[in-house]
PDB file of C-alpha atoms in Angstrom:
ATOM      1  CA  UNK K 169     -29.107  43.213 -40.576  1.00 52.00           C
ATOM      2  CA  UNK K 170     -25.921  41.281 -41.303  1.00 53.00           C
ATOM      3  CA  UNK K 171     -24.303  42.774 -38.179  1.00 53.00           C
ATOM      4  CA  UNK K 172     -27.283  41.697 -36.041  1.00 49.00           C
ATOM      5  CA  UNK K 173     -27.040  38.146 -37.414  1.00 44.00           C
ATOM      6  CA  UNK K 174     -23.317  37.972 -36.584  1.00 46.00           C
ATOM      7  CA  UNK K 175     -23.907  39.313 -33.071  1.00 45.00           C
ATOM      8  CA  UNK K 176     -26.685  36.766 -32.484  1.00 46.00           C
ATOM      9  CA  UNK K 177     -24.482  33.937 -33.758  1.00 45.00           C
ATOM     10  CA  UNK K 178     -21.595  35.102 -31.560  1.00 42.00           C
ATOM     11  CA  UNK K 179     -23.932  35.271 -28.546  1.00 45.00           C
ATOM     12  CA  UNK K 180     -25.221  31.729 -29.124  1.00 50.00           C
ATOM     13  CA  UNK K 181     -21.697  30.375 -29.622  1.00 41.00           C
ATOM     14  CA  UNK K 182     -20.424  32.120 -26.469  1.00 44.00           C
ATOM     15  CA  UNK K 183     -23.253  30.731 -24.350  1.00 44.00           C
ATOM     16  CA  UNK K 184     -22.739  27.239 -25.760  1.00 40.00           C
ATOM     17  CA  UNK K 185     -19.045  27.331 -24.845  1.00 37.00           C
ATOM     18  CA  UNK K 186     -19.795  28.775 -21.418  1.00 37.00           C
ATOM     19  CA  UNK K 187     -22.312  26.067 -20.512  1.00 37.00           C
ATOM     20  CA  UNK K 188     -20.115  23.311 -21.918  1.00 38.00           C
ATOM     21  CA  UNK K 189     -17.106  24.386 -19.852  1.00 41.00           C
ATOM     22  CA  UNK K 190     -19.222  24.758 -16.713  1.00 43.00           C
ATOM     23  CA  UNK K 191     -20.644  21.275 -17.057  1.00 40.00           C
ATOM     24  CA  UNK K 192     -17.134  19.823 -17.368  1.00 46.00           C
ATOM     25  CA  UNK K 193     -16.069  21.604 -14.182  1.00 49.00           C
ATOM     26  CA  UNK K 194     -19.133  20.259 -12.400  1.00 56.00           C
ATOM     27  CA  UNK K 195     -18.389  16.746 -13.672  1.00 57.00           C
ATOM     28  CA  UNK K 196     -14.766  16.958 -12.483  1.00 64.00           C
ATOM     29  CA  UNK K 197     -15.878  18.297  -9.109  1.00 69.00           C
ATOM     30  CA  UNK K 198     -18.428  15.500  -8.725  1.00 76.00           C
ATOM     31  CA  UNK K 199     -15.852  12.916  -9.810  1.00 91.00           C
ATOM     32  CA  UNK K 200     -13.311  14.168  -7.248  1.00 94.00           C
ATOM     33  CA  UNK K 201     -15.990  14.273  -4.524  1.00 94.00           C
ATOM     34  CA  UNK K 202     -16.885  10.657  -5.288  1.00 95.00           C
ATOM     35  CA  UNK K 203     -13.213   9.634  -5.232  1.00 96.00           C
ATOM     36  CA  UNK K 204     -12.726  11.376  -1.876  1.00 97.00           C
ATOM     37  CA  UNK K 205     -15.798   9.623  -0.416  1.00 97.00           C
ATOM     38  CA  UNK K 206     -14.497   6.246  -1.636  1.00 97.00           C
ATOM     39  CA  UNK K 207     -11.015   6.846  -0.169  1.00 98.00           C
ATOM     40  CA  UNK K 208     -12.532   7.899   3.173  1.00 98.00           C
ATOM     41  CA  UNK K 209     -14.799   4.857   3.233  1.00 98.00           C
ATOM     42  CA  UNK K 210     -11.947   2.479   2.423  1.00 97.00           C
ATOM     43  CA  UNK K 211      -9.591   4.080   4.947  1.00 98.00           C
ATOM     44  CA  UNK K 212     -12.084   3.744   7.798  1.00 98.00           C
ATOM     45  CA  UNK K 213     -13.002   0.141   7.032  1.00 97.00           C
ATOM     46  CA  UNK K 214     -10.096  -1.592   8.692  1.00 96.00           C
ATOM     47  CA  UNK K 215      -6.584  -1.535  10.064  1.00 98.00           C
ATOM     48  CA  UNK K 216      -3.583  -0.513   7.955  1.00 98.00           C
ATOM     49  CA  UNK K 217       0.178  -1.039   8.094  1.00 98.00           C
ATOM     50  CA  UNK K 218       3.029   0.857   6.462  1.00 98.00           C
ATOM     51  CA  UNK K 219       4.533  -1.427   3.806  1.00 98.00           C
ATOM     52  CA  UNK K 220       6.806   1.259   2.344  1.00 98.00           C
ATOM     53  CA  UNK K 221       8.011   4.613   3.574  1.00 98.00           C
ATOM     54  CA  UNK K 222      10.727   6.202   1.504  1.00 97.00           C
ATOM     55  CA  UNK K 223      11.898   9.589   2.776  1.00 94.00           C
ATOM     56  CA  UNK K 224      13.861  11.402   0.040  1.00 92.00           C
ATOM     57  CA  UNK K 225      15.440   8.200  -1.230  1.00 92.00           C
ATOM     58  CA  UNK K 226      15.994   6.626   2.195  1.00 96.00           C
ATOM     59  CA  UNK K 227      13.942   3.536   3.102  1.00 98.00           C
ATOM     60  CA  UNK K 228      12.513   4.188   6.574  1.00 98.00           C
ATOM     61  CA  UNK K 229       9.760   1.553   6.470  1.00 98.00           C
ATOM     62  CA  UNK K 230      11.178  -0.202   9.536  1.00 98.00           C
ATOM     63  CA  UNK K 231      10.476   2.914  11.661  1.00 98.00           C
ATOM     64  CA  UNK K 232       6.805   1.872  11.602  1.00 98.00           C
ATOM     65  CA  UNK K 233       7.251  -1.881  11.951  1.00 98.00           C
ATOM     66  CA  UNK K 234       4.751  -3.330  14.421  1.00 98.00           C
ATOM     67  CA  UNK K 235       2.375  -0.352  14.206  1.00 98.00           C
ATOM     68  CA  UNK K 236      -1.227  -0.735  13.112  1.00 98.00           C
ATOM     69  CA  UNK K 237      -2.940   2.414  11.829  1.00 98.00           C
ATOM     70  CA  UNK K 238      -6.663   3.065  12.282  1.00 98.00           C
ATOM     71  CA  UNK K 239      -8.431   5.913  10.501  1.00 98.00           C
ATOM     72  CA  UNK K 240     -11.642   6.723  12.373  1.00 98.00           C
ATOM     73  CA  UNK K 241     -14.657   8.409  10.779  1.00 98.00           C
ATOM     74  CA  UNK K 242     -14.327  11.366  13.175  1.00 98.00           C
ATOM     75  CA  UNK K 243     -10.901  12.266  11.716  1.00 98.00           C
ATOM     76  CA  UNK K 244      -8.862  10.652  14.474  1.00 98.00           C
ATOM     77  CA  UNK K 245      -5.815   8.628  13.462  1.00 98.00           C
ATOM     78  CA  UNK K 246      -4.317   6.091  15.850  1.00 98.00           C
ATOM     79  CA  UNK K 247      -1.059   4.196  15.389  1.00 98.00           C
ATOM     80  CA  UNK K 248      -0.741   1.358  17.889  1.00 98.00           C
ATOM     81  CA  UNK K 249       2.040  -1.110  18.664  1.00 98.00           C
ATOM     82  CA  UNK K 250       2.373  -3.487  21.590  1.00 97.00           C
ATOM     83  CA  UNK K 251       4.363  -0.833  23.486  1.00 96.00           C
ATOM     84  CA  UNK K 252       3.016   2.504  22.248  1.00 97.00           C
ATOM     85  CA  UNK K 253       0.000   4.434  20.951  1.00 98.00           C
ATOM     86  CA  UNK K 254       0.345   7.624  18.906  1.00 98.00           C
ATOM     87  CA  UNK K 255      -2.742   9.691  18.042  1.00 98.00           C
ATOM     88  CA  UNK K 256      -3.275  12.294  15.393  1.00 98.00           C
ATOM     89  CA  UNK K 257      -5.704  13.502  12.774  1.00 98.00           C
ATOM     90  CA  UNK K 258      -6.382  12.684   9.152  1.00 98.00           C
ATOM     91  CA  UNK K 259      -8.549  13.918   6.300  1.00 98.00           C
ATOM     92  CA  UNK K 260      -8.959  13.635   2.556  1.00 98.00           C
ATOM     93  CA  UNK K 261      -9.368  16.913   0.668  1.00 97.00           C
ATOM     94  CA  UNK K 262      -9.839  18.297  -2.819  1.00 95.00           C
ATOM     95  CA  UNK K 263      -6.637  20.080  -3.824  1.00 88.00           C
ATOM     96  CA  UNK K 264      -7.718  20.921  -7.388  1.00 81.00           C
ATOM     97  CA  UNK K 265      -7.656  24.666  -6.750  1.00 67.00           C
ATOM     98  CA  UNK K 266      -4.179  24.589  -5.255  1.00 58.00           C
ATOM     99  CA  UNK K 267      -1.106  25.888  -7.003  1.00 53.00           C
ATOM    100  CA  UNK K 268       1.053  22.984  -5.819  1.00 49.00           C
ATOM    101  CA  UNK K 269       4.030  22.411  -8.097  1.00 47.00           C
ATOM    102  CA  UNK K 270       3.376  18.682  -7.923  1.00 46.00           C
ATOM    103  CA  UNK K 271      -0.257  18.775  -9.100  1.00 43.00           C
ATOM    104  CA  UNK K 272      -0.239  17.546 -12.664  1.00 45.00           C
ATOM    105  CA  UNK K 273      -3.173  15.148 -12.951  1.00 46.00           C
ATOM    106  CA  UNK K 274      -6.593  14.465 -11.459  1.00 47.00           C
ATOM    107  CA  UNK K 275      -5.171  11.992  -8.929  1.00 50.00           C
ATOM    108  CA  UNK K 276      -2.880  14.774  -7.670  1.00 57.00           C
ATOM    109  CA  UNK K 277      -5.996  16.827  -6.941  1.00 86.00           C
ATOM    110  CA  UNK K 278      -6.748  14.691  -3.895  1.00 96.00           C
ATOM    111  CA  UNK K 279      -4.709  15.089  -0.729  1.00 97.00           C
ATOM    112  CA  UNK K 280      -4.530  12.540   2.074  1.00 98.00           C
ATOM    113  CA  UNK K 281      -3.644  14.695   5.076  1.00 98.00           C
ATOM    114  CA  UNK K 282      -1.881  13.214   8.102  1.00 98.00           C
ATOM    115  CA  UNK K 283      -0.939  15.050  11.279  1.00 98.00           C
ATOM    116  CA  UNK K 284       0.506  13.578  14.460  1.00 98.00           C
ATOM    117  CA  UNK K 285       1.071  16.006  17.339  1.00 96.00           C
ATOM    118  CA  UNK K 286       4.585  14.784  18.102  1.00 98.00           C
ATOM    119  CA  UNK K 287       8.023  16.387  18.453  1.00 97.00           C
ATOM    120  CA  UNK K 288      10.003  16.883  15.223  1.00 96.00           C
ATOM    121  CA  UNK K 289      12.427  14.212  16.457  1.00 97.00           C
ATOM    122  CA  UNK K 290       9.685  11.531  16.327  1.00 97.00           C
ATOM    123  CA  UNK K 291       9.546   9.195  13.333  1.00 97.00           C
ATOM    124  CA  UNK K 292       5.837  10.014  13.129  1.00 98.00           C
ATOM    125  CA  UNK K 293       6.640  13.680  12.380  1.00 97.00           C
ATOM    126  CA  UNK K 294       7.910  12.445   8.981  1.00 96.00           C
ATOM    127  CA  UNK K 295       4.355  11.329   8.147  1.00 98.00           C
ATOM    128  CA  UNK K 296       2.882  14.787   8.799  1.00 97.00           C
ATOM    129  CA  UNK K 297       2.017  16.074   5.352  1.00 96.00           C
ATOM    130  CA  UNK K 298      -0.622  16.704   2.719  1.00 96.00           C
ATOM    131  CA  UNK K 299       0.170  13.639   0.639  1.00 97.00           C
ATOM    132  CA  UNK K 300      -0.905  13.417  -2.996  1.00 96.00           C
ATOM    133  CA  UNK K 301      -2.962  10.299  -3.665  1.00 97.00           C
ATOM    134  CA  UNK K 302      -1.264   8.281  -6.420  1.00 96.00           C
ATOM    135  CA  UNK K 303      -3.647   5.337  -6.141  1.00 97.00           C
ATOM    136  CA  UNK K 304      -6.248   4.120  -3.703  1.00 97.00           C
ATOM    137  CA  UNK K 305      -7.976   0.757  -3.589  1.00 97.00           C
ATOM    138  CA  UNK K 306      -9.887  -1.066  -0.878  1.00 97.00           C
ATOM    139  CA  UNK K 307      -6.623  -2.634   0.322  1.00 98.00           C
ATOM    140  CA  UNK K 308      -3.848  -0.199  -0.649  1.00 98.00           C
ATOM    141  CA  UNK K 309      -3.083   3.528  -0.436  1.00 98.00           C
ATOM    142  CA  UNK K 310      -0.113   4.880  -2.363  1.00 98.00           C
ATOM    143  CA  UNK K 311       0.819   8.447  -1.479  1.00 98.00           C
ATOM    144  CA  UNK K 312       3.641  10.800  -2.515  1.00 97.00           C
ATOM    145  CA  UNK K 313       4.907  14.201  -1.532  1.00 95.00           C
ATOM    146  CA  UNK K 314       7.313  16.265  -3.586  1.00 90.00           C
ATOM    147  CA  UNK K 315       9.305  18.657  -1.452  1.00 81.00           C
ATOM    148  CA  UNK K 316       8.972  22.301  -2.333  1.00 75.00           C
ATOM    149  CA  UNK K 317      12.522  22.894  -1.108  1.00 80.00           C
ATOM    150  CA  UNK K 318      14.731  20.438  -2.931  1.00 86.00           C
ATOM    151  CA  UNK K 319      12.254  18.578  -5.159  1.00 88.00           C
ATOM    152  CA  UNK K 320      12.881  15.227  -3.466  1.00 93.00           C
ATOM    153  CA  UNK K 321      10.030  12.715  -3.373  1.00 95.00           C
ATOM    154  CA  UNK K 322       8.678  10.949  -0.310  1.00 97.00           C
ATOM    155  CA  UNK K 323       6.539   7.828  -0.824  1.00 98.00           C
ATOM    156  CA  UNK K 324       4.164   6.248   1.683  1.00 98.00           C
ATOM    157  CA  UNK K 325       2.325   3.010   1.002  1.00 98.00           C
ATOM    158  CA  UNK K 326      -0.250   1.696   3.452  1.00 98.00           C
ATOM    159  CA  UNK K 327      -1.880  -1.700   3.035  1.00 98.00           C
ATOM    160  CA  UNK K 328      -4.834  -3.194   4.823  1.00 98.00           C
ATOM    161  CA  UNK K 329      -3.725  -5.470   7.638  1.00 94.00           C
TER     162      UNK K 329
END
């Protein structure tokens, strides 16, 4: 009888812990989905400019001077200056199941993906990455990437024009 009571208590405790942990995962998943939707909505609601691009400690912001970036709802990314137009793709994804070395908090679970189909010699090739979202507001996106090779950090800040 005592053994049956202990088994029943263990069963109830196990199920309680199981359902509690599942509901937290669901809450985190919903929270990340809502954050992704907000970032996508903000990105597509206007034109953006690069206000800071630091490539492994080197300020390369001027490489994008005069360019206006537009993130379209269909995933198309366009960078336009008076003399040139560069097109690419963009997306925002949940990276919470990744084993990235640089994922250490919830904000690191969201990637802002940029891809321009350009030669490696183009300045725009430096923007091709799955950037970790550091912060995102209606007027500012702060993104970082930590290199898997040498551990250097790239930082990209876009602000609404």
